[in-house]
PDB file of C-alpha atoms in Angstrom:
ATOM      1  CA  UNK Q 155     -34.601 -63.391  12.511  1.00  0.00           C
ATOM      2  CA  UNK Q 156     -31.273 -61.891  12.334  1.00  0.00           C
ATOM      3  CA  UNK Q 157     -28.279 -64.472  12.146  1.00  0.00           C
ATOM      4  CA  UNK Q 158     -25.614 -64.553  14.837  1.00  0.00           C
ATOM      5  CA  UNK Q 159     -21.908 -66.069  15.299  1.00  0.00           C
ATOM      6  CA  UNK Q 160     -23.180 -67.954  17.729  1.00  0.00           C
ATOM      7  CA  UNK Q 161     -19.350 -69.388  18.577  1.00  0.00           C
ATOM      8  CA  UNK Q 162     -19.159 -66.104  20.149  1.00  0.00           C
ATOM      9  CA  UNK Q 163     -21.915 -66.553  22.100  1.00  0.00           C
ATOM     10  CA  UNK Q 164     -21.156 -70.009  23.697  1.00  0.00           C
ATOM     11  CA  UNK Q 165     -17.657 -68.832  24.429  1.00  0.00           C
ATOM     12  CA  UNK Q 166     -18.926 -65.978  27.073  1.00  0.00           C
ATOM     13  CA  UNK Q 167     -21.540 -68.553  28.277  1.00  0.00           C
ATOM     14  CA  UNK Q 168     -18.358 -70.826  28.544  1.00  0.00           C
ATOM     15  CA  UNK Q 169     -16.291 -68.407  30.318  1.00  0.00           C
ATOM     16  CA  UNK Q 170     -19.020 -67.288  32.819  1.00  0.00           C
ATOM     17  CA  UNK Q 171     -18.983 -71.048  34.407  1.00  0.00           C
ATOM     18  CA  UNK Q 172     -17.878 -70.809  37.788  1.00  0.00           C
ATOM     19  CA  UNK Q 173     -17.663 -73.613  40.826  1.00  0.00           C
ATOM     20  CA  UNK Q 174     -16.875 -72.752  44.018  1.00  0.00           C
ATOM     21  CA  UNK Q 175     -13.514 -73.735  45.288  1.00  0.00           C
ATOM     22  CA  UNK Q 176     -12.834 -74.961  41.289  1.00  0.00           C
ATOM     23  CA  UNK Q 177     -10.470 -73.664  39.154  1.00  0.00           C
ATOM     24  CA  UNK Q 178     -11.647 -74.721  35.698  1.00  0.00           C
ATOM     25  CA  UNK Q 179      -9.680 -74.394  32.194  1.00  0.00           C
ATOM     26  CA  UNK Q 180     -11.897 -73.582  29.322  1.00  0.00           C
ATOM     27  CA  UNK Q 181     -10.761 -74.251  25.383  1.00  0.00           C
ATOM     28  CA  UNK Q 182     -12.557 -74.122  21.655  1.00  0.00           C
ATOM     29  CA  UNK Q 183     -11.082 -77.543  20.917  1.00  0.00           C
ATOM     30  CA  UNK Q 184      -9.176 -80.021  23.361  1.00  0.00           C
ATOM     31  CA  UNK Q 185      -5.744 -79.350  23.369  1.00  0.00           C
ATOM     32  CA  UNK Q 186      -3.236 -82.197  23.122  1.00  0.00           C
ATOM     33  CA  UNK Q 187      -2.395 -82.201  26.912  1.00  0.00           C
ATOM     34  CA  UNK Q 188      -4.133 -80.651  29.887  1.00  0.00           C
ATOM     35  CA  UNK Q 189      -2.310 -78.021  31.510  1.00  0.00           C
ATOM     36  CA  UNK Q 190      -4.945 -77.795  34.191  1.00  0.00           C
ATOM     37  CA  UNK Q 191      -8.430 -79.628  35.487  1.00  0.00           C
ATOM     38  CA  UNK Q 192     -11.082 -79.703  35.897  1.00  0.00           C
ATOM     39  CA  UNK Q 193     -11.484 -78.763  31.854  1.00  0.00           C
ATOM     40  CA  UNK Q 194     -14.109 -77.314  29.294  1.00  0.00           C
ATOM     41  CA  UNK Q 195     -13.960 -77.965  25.944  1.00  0.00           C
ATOM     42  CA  UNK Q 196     -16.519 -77.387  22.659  1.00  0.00           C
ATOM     43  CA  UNK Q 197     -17.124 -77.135  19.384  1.00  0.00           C
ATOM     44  CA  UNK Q 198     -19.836 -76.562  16.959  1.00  0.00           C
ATOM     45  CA  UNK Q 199     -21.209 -79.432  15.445  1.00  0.00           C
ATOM     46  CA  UNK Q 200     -24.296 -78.530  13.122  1.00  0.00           C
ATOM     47  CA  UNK Q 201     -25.262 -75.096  11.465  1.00  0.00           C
ATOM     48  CA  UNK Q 202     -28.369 -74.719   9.790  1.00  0.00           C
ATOM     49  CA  UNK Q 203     -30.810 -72.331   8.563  1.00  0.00           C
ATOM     50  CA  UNK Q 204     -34.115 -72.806   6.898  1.00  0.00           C
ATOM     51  CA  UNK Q 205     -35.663 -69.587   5.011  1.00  0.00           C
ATOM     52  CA  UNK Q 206     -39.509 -69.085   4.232  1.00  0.00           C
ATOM     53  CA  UNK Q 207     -41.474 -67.323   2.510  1.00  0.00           C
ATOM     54  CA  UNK Q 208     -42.313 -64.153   4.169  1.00  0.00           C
ATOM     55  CA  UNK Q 209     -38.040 -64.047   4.209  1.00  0.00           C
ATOM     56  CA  UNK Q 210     -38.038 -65.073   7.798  1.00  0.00           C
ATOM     57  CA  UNK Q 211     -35.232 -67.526   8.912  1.00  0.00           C
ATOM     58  CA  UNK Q 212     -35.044 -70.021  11.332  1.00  0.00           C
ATOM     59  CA  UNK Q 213     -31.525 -70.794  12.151  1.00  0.00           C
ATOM     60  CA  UNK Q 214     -30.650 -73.803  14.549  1.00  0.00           C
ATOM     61  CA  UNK Q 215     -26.659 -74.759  15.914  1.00  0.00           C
ATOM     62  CA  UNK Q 216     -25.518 -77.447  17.573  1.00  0.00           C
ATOM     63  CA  UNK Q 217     -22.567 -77.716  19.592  1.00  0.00           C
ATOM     64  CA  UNK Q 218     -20.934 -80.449  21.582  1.00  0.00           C
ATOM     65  CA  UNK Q 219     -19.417 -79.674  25.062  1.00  0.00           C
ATOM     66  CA  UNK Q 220     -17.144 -81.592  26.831  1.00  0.00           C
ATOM     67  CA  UNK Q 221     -16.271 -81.719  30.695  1.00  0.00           C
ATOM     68  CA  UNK Q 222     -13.029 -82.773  31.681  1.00  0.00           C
ATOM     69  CA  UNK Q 223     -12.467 -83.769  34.721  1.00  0.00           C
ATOM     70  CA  UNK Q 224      -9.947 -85.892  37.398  1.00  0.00           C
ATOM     71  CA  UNK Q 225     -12.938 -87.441  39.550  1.00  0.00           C
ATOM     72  CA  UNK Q 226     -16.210 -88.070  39.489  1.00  0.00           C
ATOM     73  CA  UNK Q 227     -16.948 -85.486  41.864  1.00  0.00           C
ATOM     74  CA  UNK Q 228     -15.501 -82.976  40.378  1.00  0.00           C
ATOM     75  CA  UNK Q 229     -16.904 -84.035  37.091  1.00  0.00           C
ATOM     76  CA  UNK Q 230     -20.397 -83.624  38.615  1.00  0.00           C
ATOM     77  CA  UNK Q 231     -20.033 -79.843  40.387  1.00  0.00           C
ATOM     78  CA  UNK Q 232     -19.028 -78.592  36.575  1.00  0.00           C
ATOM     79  CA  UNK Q 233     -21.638 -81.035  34.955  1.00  0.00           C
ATOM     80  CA  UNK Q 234     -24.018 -79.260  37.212  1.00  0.00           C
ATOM     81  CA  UNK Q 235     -23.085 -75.699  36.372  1.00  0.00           C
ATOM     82  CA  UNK Q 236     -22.664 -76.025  32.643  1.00  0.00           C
ATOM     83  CA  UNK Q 237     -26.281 -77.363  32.309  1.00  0.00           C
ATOM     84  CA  UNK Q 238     -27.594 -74.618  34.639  1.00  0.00           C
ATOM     85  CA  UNK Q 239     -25.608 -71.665  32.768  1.00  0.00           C
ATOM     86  CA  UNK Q 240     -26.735 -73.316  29.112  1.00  0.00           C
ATOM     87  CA  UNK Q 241     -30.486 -73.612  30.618  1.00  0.00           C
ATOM     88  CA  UNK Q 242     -30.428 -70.183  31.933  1.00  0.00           C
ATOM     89  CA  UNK Q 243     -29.199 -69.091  28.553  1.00  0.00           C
ATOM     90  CA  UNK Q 244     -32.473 -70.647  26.675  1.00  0.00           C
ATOM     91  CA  UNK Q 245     -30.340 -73.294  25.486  1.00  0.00           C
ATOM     92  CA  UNK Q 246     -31.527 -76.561  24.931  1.00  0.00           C
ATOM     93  CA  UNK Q 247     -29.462 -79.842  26.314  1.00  0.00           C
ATOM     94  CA  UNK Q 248     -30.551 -82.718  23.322  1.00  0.00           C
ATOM     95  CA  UNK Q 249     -28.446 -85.516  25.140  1.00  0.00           C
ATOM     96  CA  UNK Q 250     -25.798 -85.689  27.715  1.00  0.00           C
ATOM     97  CA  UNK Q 251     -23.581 -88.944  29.023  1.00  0.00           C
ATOM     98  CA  UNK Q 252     -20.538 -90.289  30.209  1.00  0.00           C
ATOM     99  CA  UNK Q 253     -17.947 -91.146  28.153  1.00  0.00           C
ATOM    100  CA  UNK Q 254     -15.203 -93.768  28.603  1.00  0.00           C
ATOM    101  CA  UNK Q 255     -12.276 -91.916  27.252  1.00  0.00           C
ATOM    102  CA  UNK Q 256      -9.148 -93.826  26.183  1.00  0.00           C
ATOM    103  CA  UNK Q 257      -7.027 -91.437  28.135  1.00  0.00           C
ATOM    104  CA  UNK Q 258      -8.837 -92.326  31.544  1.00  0.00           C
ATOM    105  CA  UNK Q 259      -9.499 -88.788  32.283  1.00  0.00           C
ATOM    106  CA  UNK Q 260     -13.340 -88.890  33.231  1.00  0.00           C
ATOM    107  CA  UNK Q 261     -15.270 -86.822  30.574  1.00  0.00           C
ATOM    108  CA  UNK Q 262     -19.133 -86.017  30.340  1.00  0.00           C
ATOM    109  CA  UNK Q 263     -20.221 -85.002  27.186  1.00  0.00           C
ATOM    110  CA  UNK Q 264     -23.437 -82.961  26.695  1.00  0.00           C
ATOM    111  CA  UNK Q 265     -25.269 -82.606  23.248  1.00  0.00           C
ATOM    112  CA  UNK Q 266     -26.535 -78.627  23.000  1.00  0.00           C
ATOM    113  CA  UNK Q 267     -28.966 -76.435  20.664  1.00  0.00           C
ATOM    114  CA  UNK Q 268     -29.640 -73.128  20.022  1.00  0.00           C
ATOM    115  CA  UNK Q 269     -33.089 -72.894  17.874  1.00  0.00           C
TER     116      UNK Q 269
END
């Protein structure tokens, strides 16, 4: 198995979500305010990579992606078409929820792999 920066990766996955009629700001790491939402943020979270003994690897990243959003409606549509981009992209979605954020912006935070 050949190792890849997969940061690079996620970020073209990132920037190919589209919903109709949505306008939607993508970012590595939150930013300290919003210029714009419906927003998409992530980061990676876990990097690992296990050798054997015939020298293959087996490398496995985590990252955590968060949807930004100013309704619940909203929030859903991009929910929707980050899991479906991520899926399509052999992807694997570990855990997804809502998340109460402090700054009452409604956020949905989804848990991904790449193995």
């Amino acid at each position: 198995m050949k190792i890849t920066n997969q940061k690079i990766e996620i970020s073209k996955i990132i920037k190919n979500i589209n919903v109709e009629g949505l306008e939607i700001s993508k970012y590595h790491r939150k930013p300290k305010t919003f210029a714009k939402l419906p927003a998409i943020t992530y980061f990676q979270t876990k990097d690992s990579v296990k050798s054997f003994f015939n020298k293959e690897n087996e490398e496995k990243v985590s990252f955590q992606v968060d949807i930004w959003a100013n309704n619940g409606s909203e929030l859903s549509k991009v929910v929707k078409a980050t899991k479906e981009i991520f899926l399509l992209n052999n992807y694997y979605i570990i855990n997804g929820y809502d998340f109460e954020d402090p700054s009452e912006i409604d956020r949905y935070i989804l848990e991904i792999d790449r193995r």
